[in-house]
Amino acid sequence: MAKLRTLSILLSLLVPVHSTRSPDCGGILTPLGLSYFAEVSKPHAETVLRQDLLAPAVPDLLVGSTKPSSRTQINSVKVTELSLSLVPDSGLRLSVDVDLGITPAPSTTKVTRLSIRADLHVEMNPEGNLEVVTSACKPTMEEVQSTEERESKSSSSELDKEINVDKVCLEVSKLLLSPNEELISLTAQFPVSPSCQLQYLPLAAPVFSEQGITISLQTTFQVAGMAIPLPVSPVPFNMPELASSSPAHLTLAFSEHFFSSLFFALEMAGAFNMTILVSRAKSKGVGTTLWGTHWRDSPAPGMAWRSRSPLTTATVAPKITQMGSLFPEDLPVVLQAVFRSSTRVVLEEGKAALKLLLTVHVGAGSPAFQSFLSVNVVSVPCEPQQRLPPMHGAGCEELIAGGSARWAQHIPLLKAEDMSAGLLLSVTNTRMIISAPVIENVELSLAASDVGPVPDALLEELFLPTIRTEVPAQINVVLSEGVVLPHISSFTYTNINVEIHKDYVLVPCNLQLQERTGAQTTVG
């Protein structure tokens, strides 16, 4: 298996790859999301300011006499307002108002308003991470109240003399929820499978506009610790325009190429190498035998499952006569499914489909597998007016899918070389769950045989039920943990929708600050 994985990675080098860095996903933080971030940053800002300002004496912050009798002290800190506003084509404006309880003498406590106004922008550092930089900062102070009576406001020039401006503005961005640490977490590596990881890399500093903060990302994949080259995207991806009335804090966008690259990387990792044991299920009451490994549907009326046993070379021999001479011992029949070329995902309005060229090798023996048949699996798509709703994938009408594939010859169908499986997309917390329902509208054709000619109808009788259920089932096992979406570590997503459009998927959602206790937030 390790040799096969290494060979897959080497073969991937022959695929046309990215010549330049280009985005395949991204996100837009809306003004509503920015307001939420400011709201949840307020308690954090108050904690930071208390740590910096509340002390028996702070001569480096408040400038005055160092004599104990006249030393100025701050004994209370309360953040009354914290807001972030967009400055198009520039960055953000941070506004913080803080009420300070200042004791200039033993018998008097004055409430003084500290107002901080700072301009922030986001740069990309040499390591490729985004970081928040302060481009301008101005703190001012004014007296608003005393313990005796409300006094007239003192001039700002007098109170500014009491505050060390450089001290307050030195790290003003830390009043937010650790923005630089959070931005670094955006580029962390996330596992997709035991041997495959993905990483989202920003391509440039975010763009600030009235619509929000837009960031473009490129997804990279590593297999067994090695970065793999990805096929070139046929169409450049640009973040779509959002409706101005969108109530979402954040909208993530994923291109069709993102999904195709995901499946390509998993294929290179060997995640889709499938070995399937075929079994037969006998039913009583009708005298027929059904073949397959798992039966997820209830039996038809009048039928009840009596037993399930492995399909072996001896049970196949009466139908394929050369089996007896090729396998004198009775061995279980095993399927090995392999992809003949890179899988791709096709996105249309309201639906997603996985396209793959699948060959199944039929053989026996374990661990020494000996193949005696190879079959190609192809889709039989219906005409557009005959297709089912999107959630059923590319399935045909029930009459066609449920009946014999041979009956479909009498209906004007478009033959397909690749197999198509409908994909279902959902998001929980910060993970996208991708699943493939059972494939119905496929048929088999003989590709190679060591046991002479085998009619397609017999191939389908023996193996098609297993392929229909087990191929998507094993794909679903690979995808069951989900794909981690771009996010920063302190936040999860809630109120999530998934919108499938032609060539891209949108995920509008709201931000939710996670508890610091380590408990995970549950999102339905």
GROMACS .gro file of C-alpha atoms in nm, residues 61-63 112-115 138-143 154-166 168:
model
   27
   61LEU     CA    1   0.178   5.551   3.276
   62LEU     CA    2   0.065   5.852   3.476
   63VAL     CA    3   0.322   6.124   3.479
  112THR     CA    4  -1.168   6.022   3.397
  113ARG     CA    5  -1.256   5.919   3.045
  114LEU     CA    6  -0.973   5.764   2.843
  115SER     CA    7  -1.057   5.763   2.472
  138LYS     CA    8  -0.426   5.886   1.967
  139PRO     CA    9  -0.539   5.856   2.329
  140THR     CA   10  -0.703   6.147   2.506
  141MET     CA   11  -0.822   6.197   2.864
  142GLU     CA   12  -1.083   6.422   3.014
  143GLU     CA   13  -1.235   6.444   3.358
  154SER     CA   14  -1.087   6.973   3.228
  155SER     CA   15  -0.900   7.066   2.917
  156SER     CA   16  -0.756   6.770   2.729
  157SER     CA   17  -0.416   6.934   2.716
  158GLU     CA   18  -0.389   6.928   3.097
  159LEU     CA   19  -0.494   6.566   3.131
  160ASP     CA   20  -0.284   6.451   2.835
  161LYS     CA   21   0.017   6.558   3.038
  162GLU     CA   22  -0.075   6.292   3.293
  163ILE     CA   23  -0.070   6.002   3.049
  164ASN     CA   24   0.219   5.836   2.870
  165VAL     CA   25   0.084   5.828   2.514
  166ASP     CA   26   0.346   5.584   2.388
  168VAL     CA   27  -0.107   5.323   2.580
   0.00000   0.00000   0.00000
